Structures are given as C-alpha cells and as structure tokens.
Short mmCIF file of C-alpha atoms and ligand atoms in Angstrom, two decimals:
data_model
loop_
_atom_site.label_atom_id
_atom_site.label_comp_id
_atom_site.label_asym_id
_atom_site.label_seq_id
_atom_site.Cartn_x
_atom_site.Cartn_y
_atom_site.Cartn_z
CA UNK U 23 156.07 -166.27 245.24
CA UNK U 24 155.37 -163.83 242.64
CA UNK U 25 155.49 -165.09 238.67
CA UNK U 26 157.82 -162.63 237.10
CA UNK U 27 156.10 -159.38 236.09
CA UNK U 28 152.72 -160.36 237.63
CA UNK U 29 151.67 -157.86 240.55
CA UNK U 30 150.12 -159.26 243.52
CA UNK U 31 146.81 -157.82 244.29
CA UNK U 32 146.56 -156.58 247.43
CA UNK U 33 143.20 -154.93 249.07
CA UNK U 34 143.54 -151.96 251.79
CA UNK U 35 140.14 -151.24 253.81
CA UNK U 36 140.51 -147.67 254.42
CA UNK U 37 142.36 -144.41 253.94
CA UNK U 38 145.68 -145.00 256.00
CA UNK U 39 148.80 -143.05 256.75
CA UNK U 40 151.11 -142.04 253.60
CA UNK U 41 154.01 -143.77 255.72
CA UNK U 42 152.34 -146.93 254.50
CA UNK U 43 151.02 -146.08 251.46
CA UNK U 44 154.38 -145.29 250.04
CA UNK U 45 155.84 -148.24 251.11
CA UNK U 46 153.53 -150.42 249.48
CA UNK U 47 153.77 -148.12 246.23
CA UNK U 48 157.74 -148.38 246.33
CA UNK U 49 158.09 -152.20 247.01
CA UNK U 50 156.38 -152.79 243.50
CA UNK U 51 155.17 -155.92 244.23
CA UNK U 52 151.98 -155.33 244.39
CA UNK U 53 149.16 -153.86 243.01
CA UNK U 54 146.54 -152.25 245.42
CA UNK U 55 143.15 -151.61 245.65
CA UNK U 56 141.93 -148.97 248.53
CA UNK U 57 138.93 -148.55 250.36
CA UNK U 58 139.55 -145.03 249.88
CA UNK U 59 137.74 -143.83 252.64
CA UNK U 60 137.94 -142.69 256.71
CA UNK U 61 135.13 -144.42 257.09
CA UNK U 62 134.56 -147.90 257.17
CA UNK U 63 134.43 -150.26 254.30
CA UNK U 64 131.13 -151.76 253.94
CA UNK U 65 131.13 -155.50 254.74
CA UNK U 66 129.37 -155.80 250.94
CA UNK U 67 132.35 -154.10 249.78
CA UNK U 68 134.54 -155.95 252.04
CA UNK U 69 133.53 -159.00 250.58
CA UNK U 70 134.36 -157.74 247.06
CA UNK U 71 137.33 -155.81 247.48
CA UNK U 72 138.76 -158.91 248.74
CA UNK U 73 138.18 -161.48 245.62
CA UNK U 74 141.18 -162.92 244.89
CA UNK U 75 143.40 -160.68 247.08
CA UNK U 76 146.96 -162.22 247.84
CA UNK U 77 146.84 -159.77 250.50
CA UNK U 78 144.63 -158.00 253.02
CA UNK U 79 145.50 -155.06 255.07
CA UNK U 80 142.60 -154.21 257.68
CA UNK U 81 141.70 -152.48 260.51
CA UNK U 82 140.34 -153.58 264.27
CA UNK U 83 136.72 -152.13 262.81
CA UNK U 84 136.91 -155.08 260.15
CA UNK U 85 135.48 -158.26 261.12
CA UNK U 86 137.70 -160.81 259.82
CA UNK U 87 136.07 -164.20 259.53
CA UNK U 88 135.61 -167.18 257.12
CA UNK U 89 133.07 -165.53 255.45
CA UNK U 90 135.75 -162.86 254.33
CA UNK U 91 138.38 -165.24 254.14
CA UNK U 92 136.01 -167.72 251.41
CA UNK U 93 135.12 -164.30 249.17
CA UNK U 94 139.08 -163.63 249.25
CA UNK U 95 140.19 -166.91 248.05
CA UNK U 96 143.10 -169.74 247.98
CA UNK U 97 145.36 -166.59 247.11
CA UNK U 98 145.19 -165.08 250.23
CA UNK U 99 148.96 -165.53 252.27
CA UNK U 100 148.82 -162.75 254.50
CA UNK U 101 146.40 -160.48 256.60
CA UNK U 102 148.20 -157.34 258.61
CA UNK U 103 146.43 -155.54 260.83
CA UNK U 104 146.74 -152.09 261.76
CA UNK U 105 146.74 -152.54 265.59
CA UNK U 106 147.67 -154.49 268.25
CA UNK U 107 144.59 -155.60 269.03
CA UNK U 108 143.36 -158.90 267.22
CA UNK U 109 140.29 -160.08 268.60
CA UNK U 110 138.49 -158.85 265.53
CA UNK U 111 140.03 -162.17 263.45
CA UNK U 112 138.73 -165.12 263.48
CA UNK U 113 141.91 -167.06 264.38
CA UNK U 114 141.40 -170.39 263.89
CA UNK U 115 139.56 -170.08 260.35
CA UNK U 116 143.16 -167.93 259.45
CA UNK U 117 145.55 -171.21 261.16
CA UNK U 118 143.26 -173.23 258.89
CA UNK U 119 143.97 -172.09 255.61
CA UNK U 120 147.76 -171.43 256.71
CA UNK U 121 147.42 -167.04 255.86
CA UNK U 122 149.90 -165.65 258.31
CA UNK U 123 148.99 -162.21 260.08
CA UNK U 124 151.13 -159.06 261.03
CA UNK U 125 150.63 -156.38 263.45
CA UNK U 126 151.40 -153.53 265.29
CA UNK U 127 152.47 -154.15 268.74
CA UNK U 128 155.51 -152.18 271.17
CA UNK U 129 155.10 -149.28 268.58
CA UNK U 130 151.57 -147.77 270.08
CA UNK U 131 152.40 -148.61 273.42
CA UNK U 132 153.86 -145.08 274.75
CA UNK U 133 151.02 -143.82 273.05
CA UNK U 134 148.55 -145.83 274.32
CA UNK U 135 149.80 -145.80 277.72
CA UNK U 136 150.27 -141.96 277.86
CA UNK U 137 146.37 -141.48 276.75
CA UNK U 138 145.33 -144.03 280.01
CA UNK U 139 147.14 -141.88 282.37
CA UNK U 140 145.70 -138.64 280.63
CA UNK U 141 142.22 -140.01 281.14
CA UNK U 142 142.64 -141.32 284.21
CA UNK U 143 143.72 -138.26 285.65
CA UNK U 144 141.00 -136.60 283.71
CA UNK U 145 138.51 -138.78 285.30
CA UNK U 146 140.00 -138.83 288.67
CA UNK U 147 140.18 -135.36 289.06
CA UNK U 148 137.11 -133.96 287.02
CA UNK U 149 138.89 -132.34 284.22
CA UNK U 150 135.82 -132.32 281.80
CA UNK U 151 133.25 -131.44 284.72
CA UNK U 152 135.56 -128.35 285.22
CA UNK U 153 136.05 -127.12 282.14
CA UNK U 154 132.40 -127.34 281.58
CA UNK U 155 131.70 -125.45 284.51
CA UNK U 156 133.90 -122.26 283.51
CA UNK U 157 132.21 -122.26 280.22
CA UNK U 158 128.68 -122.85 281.31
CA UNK U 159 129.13 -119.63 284.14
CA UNK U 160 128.96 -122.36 287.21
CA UNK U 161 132.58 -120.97 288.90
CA UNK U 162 131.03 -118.57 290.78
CA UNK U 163 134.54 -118.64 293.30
CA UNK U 164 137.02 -120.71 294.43
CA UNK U 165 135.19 -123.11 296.70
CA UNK U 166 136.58 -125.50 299.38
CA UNK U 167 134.32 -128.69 298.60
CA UNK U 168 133.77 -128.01 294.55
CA UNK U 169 134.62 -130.02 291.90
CA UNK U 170 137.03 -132.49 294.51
CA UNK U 171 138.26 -135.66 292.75
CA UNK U 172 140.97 -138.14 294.01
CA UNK U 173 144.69 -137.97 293.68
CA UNK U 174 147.43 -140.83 293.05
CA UNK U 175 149.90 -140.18 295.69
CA UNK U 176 149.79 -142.75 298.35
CA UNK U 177 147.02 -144.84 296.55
CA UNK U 178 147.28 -148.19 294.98
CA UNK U 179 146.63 -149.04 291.70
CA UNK U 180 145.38 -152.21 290.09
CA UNK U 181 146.03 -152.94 286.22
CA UNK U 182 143.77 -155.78 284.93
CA UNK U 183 146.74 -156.91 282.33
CA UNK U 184 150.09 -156.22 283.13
CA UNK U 185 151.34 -156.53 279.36
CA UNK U 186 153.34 -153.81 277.37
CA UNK U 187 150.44 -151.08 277.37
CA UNK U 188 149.89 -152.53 281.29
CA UNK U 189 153.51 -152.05 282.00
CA UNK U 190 154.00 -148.54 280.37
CA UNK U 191 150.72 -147.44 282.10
CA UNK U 192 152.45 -148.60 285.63
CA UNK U 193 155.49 -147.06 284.61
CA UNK U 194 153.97 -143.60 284.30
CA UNK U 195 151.85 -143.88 287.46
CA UNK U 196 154.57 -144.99 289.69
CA UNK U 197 156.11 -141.55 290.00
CA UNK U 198 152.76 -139.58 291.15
CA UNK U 199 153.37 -141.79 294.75
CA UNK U 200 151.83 -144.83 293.88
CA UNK U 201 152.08 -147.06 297.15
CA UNK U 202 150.90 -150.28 295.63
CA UNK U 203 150.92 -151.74 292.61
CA UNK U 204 148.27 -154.65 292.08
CA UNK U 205 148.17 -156.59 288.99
CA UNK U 206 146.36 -159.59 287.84
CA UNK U 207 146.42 -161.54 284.76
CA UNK U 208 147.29 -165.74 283.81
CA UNK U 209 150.88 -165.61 284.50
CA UNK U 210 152.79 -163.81 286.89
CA UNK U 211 155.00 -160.96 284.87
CA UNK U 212 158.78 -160.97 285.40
CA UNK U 213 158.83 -157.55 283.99
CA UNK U 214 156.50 -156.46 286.96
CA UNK U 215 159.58 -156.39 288.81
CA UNK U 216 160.52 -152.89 287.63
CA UNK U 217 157.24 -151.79 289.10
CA UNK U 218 157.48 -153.26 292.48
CA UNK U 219 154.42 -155.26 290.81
CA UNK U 220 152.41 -157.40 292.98
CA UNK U 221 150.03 -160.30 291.54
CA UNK U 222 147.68 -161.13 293.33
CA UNK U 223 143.74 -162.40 292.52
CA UNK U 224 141.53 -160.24 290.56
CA UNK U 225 139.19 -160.05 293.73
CA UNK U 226 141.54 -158.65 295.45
CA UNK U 227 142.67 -156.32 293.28
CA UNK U 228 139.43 -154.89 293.28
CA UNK U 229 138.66 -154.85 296.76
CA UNK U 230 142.01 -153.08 297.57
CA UNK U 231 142.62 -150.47 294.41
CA UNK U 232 141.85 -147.11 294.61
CA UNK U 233 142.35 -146.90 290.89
CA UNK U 234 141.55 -149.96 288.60
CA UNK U 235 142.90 -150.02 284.89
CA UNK U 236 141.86 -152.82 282.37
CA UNK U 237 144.93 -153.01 279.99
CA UNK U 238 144.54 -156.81 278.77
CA UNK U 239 143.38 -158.14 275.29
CA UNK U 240 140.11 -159.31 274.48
CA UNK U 241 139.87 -162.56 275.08
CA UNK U 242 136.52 -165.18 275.80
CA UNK U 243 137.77 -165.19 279.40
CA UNK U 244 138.47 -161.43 279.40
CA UNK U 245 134.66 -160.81 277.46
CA UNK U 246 132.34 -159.39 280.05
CA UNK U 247 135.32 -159.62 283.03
CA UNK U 248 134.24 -156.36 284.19
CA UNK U 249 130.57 -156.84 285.57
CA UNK U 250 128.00 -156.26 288.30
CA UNK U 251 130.09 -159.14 290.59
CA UNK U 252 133.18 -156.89 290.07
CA UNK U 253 132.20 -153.06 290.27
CA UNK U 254 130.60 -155.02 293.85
CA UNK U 255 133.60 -155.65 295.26
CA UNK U 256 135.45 -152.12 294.28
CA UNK U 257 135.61 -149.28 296.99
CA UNK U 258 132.90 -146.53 296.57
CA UNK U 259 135.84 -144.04 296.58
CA UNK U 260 137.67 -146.12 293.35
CA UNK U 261 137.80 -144.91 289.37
CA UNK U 262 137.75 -147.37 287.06
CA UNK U 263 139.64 -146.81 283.69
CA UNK U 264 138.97 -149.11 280.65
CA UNK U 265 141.44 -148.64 277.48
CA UNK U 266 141.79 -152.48 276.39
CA UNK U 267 138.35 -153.59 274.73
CA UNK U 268 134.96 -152.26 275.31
CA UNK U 269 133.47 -155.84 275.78
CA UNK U 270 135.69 -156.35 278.58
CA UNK U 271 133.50 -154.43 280.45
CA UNK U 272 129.47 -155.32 281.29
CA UNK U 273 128.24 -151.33 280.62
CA UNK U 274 124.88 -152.10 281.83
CA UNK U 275 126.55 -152.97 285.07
CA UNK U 276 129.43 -150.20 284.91
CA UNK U 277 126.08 -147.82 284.67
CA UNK U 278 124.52 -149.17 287.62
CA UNK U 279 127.64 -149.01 289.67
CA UNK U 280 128.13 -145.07 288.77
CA UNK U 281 124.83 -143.91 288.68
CA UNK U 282 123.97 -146.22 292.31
CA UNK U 283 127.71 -144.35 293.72
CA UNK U 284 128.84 -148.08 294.20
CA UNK U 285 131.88 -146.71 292.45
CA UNK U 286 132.93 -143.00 292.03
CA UNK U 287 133.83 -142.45 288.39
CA UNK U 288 134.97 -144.01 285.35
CA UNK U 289 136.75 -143.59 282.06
CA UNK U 290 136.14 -145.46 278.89
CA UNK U 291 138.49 -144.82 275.62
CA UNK U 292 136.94 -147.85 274.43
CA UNK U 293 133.02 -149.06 274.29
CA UNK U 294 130.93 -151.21 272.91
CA UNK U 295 129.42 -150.48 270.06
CA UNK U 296 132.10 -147.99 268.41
CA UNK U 297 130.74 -145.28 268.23
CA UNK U 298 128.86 -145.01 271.46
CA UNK U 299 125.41 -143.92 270.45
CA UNK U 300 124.98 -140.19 271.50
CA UNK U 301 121.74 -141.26 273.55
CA UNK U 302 123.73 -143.94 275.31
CA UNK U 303 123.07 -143.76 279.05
CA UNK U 304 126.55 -143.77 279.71
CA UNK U 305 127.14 -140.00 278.63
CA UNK U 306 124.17 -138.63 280.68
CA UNK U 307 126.96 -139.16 283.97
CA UNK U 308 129.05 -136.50 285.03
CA UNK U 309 131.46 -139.53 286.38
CA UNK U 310 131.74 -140.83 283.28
CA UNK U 311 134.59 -139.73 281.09
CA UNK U 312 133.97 -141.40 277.56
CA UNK U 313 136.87 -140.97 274.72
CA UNK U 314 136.52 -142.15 271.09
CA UNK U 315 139.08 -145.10 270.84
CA UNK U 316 141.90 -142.73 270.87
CA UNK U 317 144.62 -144.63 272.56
CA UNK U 318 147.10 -145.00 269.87
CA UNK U 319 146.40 -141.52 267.98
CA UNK U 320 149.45 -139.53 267.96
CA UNK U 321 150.79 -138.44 264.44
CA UNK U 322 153.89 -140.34 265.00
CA UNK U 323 152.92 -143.58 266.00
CA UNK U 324 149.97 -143.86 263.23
CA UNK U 325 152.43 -142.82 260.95
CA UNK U 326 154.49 -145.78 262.24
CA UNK U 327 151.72 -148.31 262.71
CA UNK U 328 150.79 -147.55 258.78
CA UNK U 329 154.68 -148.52 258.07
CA UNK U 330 154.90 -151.45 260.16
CA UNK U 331 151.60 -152.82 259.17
CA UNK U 332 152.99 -152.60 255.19
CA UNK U 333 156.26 -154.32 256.15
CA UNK U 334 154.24 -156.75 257.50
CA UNK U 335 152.52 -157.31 254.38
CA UNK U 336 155.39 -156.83 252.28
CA UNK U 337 156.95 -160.28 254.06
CA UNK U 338 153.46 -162.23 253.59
CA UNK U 339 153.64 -161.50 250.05
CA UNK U 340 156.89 -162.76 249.54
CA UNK U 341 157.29 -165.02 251.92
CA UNK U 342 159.75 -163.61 253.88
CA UNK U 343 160.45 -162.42 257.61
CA UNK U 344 157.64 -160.17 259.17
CA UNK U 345 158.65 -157.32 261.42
CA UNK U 346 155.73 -158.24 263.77
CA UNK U 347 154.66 -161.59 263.08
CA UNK U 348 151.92 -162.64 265.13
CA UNK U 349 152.27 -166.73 266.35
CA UNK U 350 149.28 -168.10 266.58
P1 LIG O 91 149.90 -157.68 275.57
O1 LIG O 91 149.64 -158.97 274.90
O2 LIG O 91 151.30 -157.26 275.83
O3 LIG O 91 149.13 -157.61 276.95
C1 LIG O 91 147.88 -158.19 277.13
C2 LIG O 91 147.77 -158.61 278.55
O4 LIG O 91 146.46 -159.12 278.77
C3 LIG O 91 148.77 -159.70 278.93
O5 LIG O 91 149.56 -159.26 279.98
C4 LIG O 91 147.85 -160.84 279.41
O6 LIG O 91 148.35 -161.44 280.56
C5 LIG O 91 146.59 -160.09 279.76
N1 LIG O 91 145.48 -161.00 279.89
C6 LIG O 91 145.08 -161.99 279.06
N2 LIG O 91 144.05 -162.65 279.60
C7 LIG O 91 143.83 -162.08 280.80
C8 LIG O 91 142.91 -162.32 281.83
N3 LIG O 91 142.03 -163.33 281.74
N4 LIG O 91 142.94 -161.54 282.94
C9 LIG O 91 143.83 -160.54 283.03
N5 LIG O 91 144.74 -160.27 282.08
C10 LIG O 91 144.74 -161.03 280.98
O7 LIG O 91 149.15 -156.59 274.68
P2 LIG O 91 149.31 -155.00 274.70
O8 LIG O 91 149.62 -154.56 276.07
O9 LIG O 91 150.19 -154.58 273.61
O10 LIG O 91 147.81 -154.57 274.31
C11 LIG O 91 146.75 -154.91 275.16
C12 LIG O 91 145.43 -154.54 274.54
O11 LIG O 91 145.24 -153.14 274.57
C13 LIG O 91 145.26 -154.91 273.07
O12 LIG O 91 144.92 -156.26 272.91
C14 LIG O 91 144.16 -153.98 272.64
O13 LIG O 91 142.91 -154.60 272.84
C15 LIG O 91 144.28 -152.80 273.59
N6 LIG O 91 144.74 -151.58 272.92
C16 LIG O 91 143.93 -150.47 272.96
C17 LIG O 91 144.35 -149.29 272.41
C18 LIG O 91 143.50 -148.09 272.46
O14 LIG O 91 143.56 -147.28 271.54
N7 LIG O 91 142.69 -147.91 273.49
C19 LIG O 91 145.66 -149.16 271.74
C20 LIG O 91 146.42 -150.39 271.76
C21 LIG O 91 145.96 -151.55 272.34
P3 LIG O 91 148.88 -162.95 280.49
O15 LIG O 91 150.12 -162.86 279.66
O16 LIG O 91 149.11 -163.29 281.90
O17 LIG O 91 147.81 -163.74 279.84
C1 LIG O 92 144.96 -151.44 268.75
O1 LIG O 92 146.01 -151.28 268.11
O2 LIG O 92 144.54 -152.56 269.06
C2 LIG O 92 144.22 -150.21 269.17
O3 LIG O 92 142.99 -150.46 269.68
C3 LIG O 92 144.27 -149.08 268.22
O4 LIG O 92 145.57 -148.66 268.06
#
C-alpha cells in the first residue's frame, strides 16, 4: 500500500487516450511518467522509464519480459495492458515475481469484430481492386465477368477461435445467409449455440469453408497454425481472413497459396512484423487485402480501453479489485 503522502510512480509507454490519462491524474495516487509519444518507446528507454516503477501501463508493441521486469524492480505490483491481446508478456517471469496484470477484453470486441466483417467483405468482394480501378481510368463499362468476388449467402464459414471477437464475428455473418457455421478451437463453446455453431477438426474446417477467419489468441500451439499444410487443404474458391495475431499465420506460405491460386484471396489486419515493410511481397497481390492492426480503432472503444486499462492499474496499485483482471 501506499505510505501516506508518498506517490506511487507509475510509467506509461506511449501517448494514450485522455479517458485514461485523467483518470490516473484524478485518482492521485500516483505519480506518472509518459512516454509521450505515438510512437513506440524505445526498449533503451523502456528499460529506464521503468526503474523503480510500482506500476507499468503498456501496449501489445511492448515486449514485456524479465529483462524489463529486473530494470523495473521489487516495486513493481501491477502491469495493465492496453489490449486484449497478451502474448507480448512473458507470463511466467510476471506469476514469478507475483505482479498482477489488467486488460482490456469484451470492451473492443464489437469493434474488433465489426472491422473482420468489413474486411472480409472487402476482400471477398474486391472493394480495394475496385476503387482502384475507377481512379486509375480501368472502368471502361459495366462488364459481366469484371471485378467478380464471392458472396456469403449460402456459404459456410469457419472461425479458427470461437471466443468473444470469434463469437461477435459469427454473430454478424450469420444474417448475410450463412449456411454453416464451422468452428474449431480446444474446447467445444457453449455459447456457439446461439450461432448454430458446429465444432468440428481444424482439417475439416478448412476443407469445407468457403470463408476461413482466425479469431484465436496467440498461443505456442496457435504460432505458425496457419501454414503451407493448411492453405493445402482450403478450396481454391475460399478467402482467408486473419485479425487475431500475425504469427498465427506462416506468410511465406499464405504468399505461395495466393500468388499459386491455391486459395483465392486473403485479408490480413494483422502481420508480422508491424508494420509490414512496404516492399513486402505480400502487397504486390491484388488478392491480398492488408490493414494496419486496426481492429479495435474506433474513438469510443480506445477511449474506453484507455479507461479500463487505468482502472486496472488503479486496483494494482492499491491492491484492490481489477475491472479486468487477467488469471493467470
Ligand atoms: P478469447 O480468449 O475470448 O478468444 C480466444 C479464442 O482462441 C478462444 O476461443 C480459444 O479457444 C481460442 N484458441 C486458443 N487456442 C486455440 C487453438 N489452438 N486453436 C483454435 N483456437 C484456439 O479472446 P478474444 O476473442 O477477446 O480475442 C482474441 C484475440 O484477438 C486476442 O488474443 C488478440 O490477439 C486478437 N485481437 C486483435 C485485435 C485487432 O485489432 N485485430 C483486437 C482485439 C483482439 P479455447 O477456449 O477452446 O482454447
Ligand atoms: C488487442 O487488444 O489485443 C488488439 O490487438 C488491439 O486492440
């Protein structure tokens, strides 16, 4: 607990919304030190900023390992992360030294579920191809075979991860005619109910989706899930839609299976490395719709995540309840 009148120091890696800012600011508590920045903090600076920090509020882009958690300290009680998404920490060096860790779950998910239908339509039915053409003086008329894509309505869809994004995404395709609905994942979903959900083995969810969408966490068995073996077994007709992890999916492969028509299209909101260098082969395919990690980026729910992920840090500090506690 805090000795009376002593602030706790707290150290914030980057520029985040005011929602959180002022929340910190009004709990005086704790004193805080910003990365004040929209860019990344430097690891160097990372390792600094850190020194003797009770608490740590961080982003996915931070690597969080014992490294970072020996430069911060015995003081350190609490990380909170802004995001869902925690594959970024290194879990067991945290469980270790007894920190506990907030984040944001449930509060990005319409968000983040919204953007994967968005791009999978966009992907499916050629948005960015199109709009490129009308600018680039390629509609000459309206033409029979141009610019076709696939549609929803009587097709099945697989989702690699039927969790709350998973669910939300299935929610919002059901009502374009989805027939099926395939999912796979370690444990069959009660919840999957609600979307006539079927479970059934990732091979054949593959073999039988016309639309595949990875919604899981990154996990060692989800690392590299998405490879030459998999994009093998898909139709040549399916799109494949990515908004989880980038390292979920092998990209070598995934360009292979576009460029070879194995699989007709894809579309990536997340990639390995963040950014996606400009060069990357990836962008040089028309099938390939790549987004910059923007799953979770309405005004709203950033302004919420900031909020939550300060709660969060408010109860490390002081040792009370969390709003979003992760158990680990
Ligand atoms: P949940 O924990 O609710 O869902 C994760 C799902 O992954 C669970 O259903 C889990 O299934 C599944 N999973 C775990 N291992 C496997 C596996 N081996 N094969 C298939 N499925 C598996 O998390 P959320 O839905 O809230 O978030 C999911 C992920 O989405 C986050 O971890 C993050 O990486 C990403 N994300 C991306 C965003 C973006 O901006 N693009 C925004 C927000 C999140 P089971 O329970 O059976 O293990
Ligand atoms: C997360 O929260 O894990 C996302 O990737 C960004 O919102």
């Amino acid at each position: 607990m805090q000795a009376a009148g002593k602030l706790m120091k707290v150290f914030v890696t980057r520029r985040i919304p005011q929602e959180g800012m002022k929340i910190l600011s009004a709990a005086g508590v704790c004193e805080v030190s910003l990365w004040d920045s929209d860019e990344p903090v430097q690891r160097a600076e990372l390792l600094k900023g850190v020194q003797g920090a009770d608490g740590l509020l961080c982003l996915l882009s931070d690597k969080i390992d014992a490294e970072v958690l020996d430069a911060a300290g015995p003081n350190l009680k609490v990380i909170s992360t802004l995001s869902v998404g925690f594959d970024h920490m290194a879990l067991d060096e945290i469980k270790k030294r007894g920190i506990r860790v907030g984040y944001t779950p449930d509060v990005l998910t319409d968000a983040t579920a919204e953007l994967t239908v968005a791009l999978l339509l966009a992907t499916a039915r050629r948005l960015p191809e199109g709009v490129e053409e009308v600018k680039n003086g390629g509609w000459s008329s309206w033409k029979p075979l141009w610019l076709c894509g696939y549609g929803l309505s009587g097709s099945t869809v697989g989702v690699i991860g039927l969790g709350r994004i998973g669910l939300a995404i299935a929610r919002r395709l059901m009502p374009f005619g989805v027939k099926r609905l395939l999912y796979s994942g370690r444990t069959v979903k009660a919840h999957a109910a609600e979307v006539n959900g079927e479970f059934v083995p990732l091979d054949t969810l593959v073999s039988e989706s016309d639309f595949i969408v990875v919604s899981c966490s990154l996990t060692p068995e989800t690392q590299g899930l998405c490879d030459k073996a998999l994009f093998s077994k898909m139709k040549n007709t399916a799109v494949f839609v990515n908004s989880s992890r980038g390292t979920v999916v092998n990209q070598e492969d995934l360009y292979e299976a576009l460029s070879s028509g194995q699989i007709a299209a894809a579309g990536l909101d997340v990639t390995t490395p963040e950014p996606l260098p400009t060069d990357h082969p990836l962008l040089t395919l028309k099938n390939c719709v790549v987004l910059p990690h923007i799953g979770s980026a309405t005004y709203s729910t950033r302004g919420i995540m900031g909020a939550l992920s300060a709660q969060n840090l408010l109860g490390g500090l002081q040792g009370t309840a969390m709003p979003s506690e992760l158990t680990f």
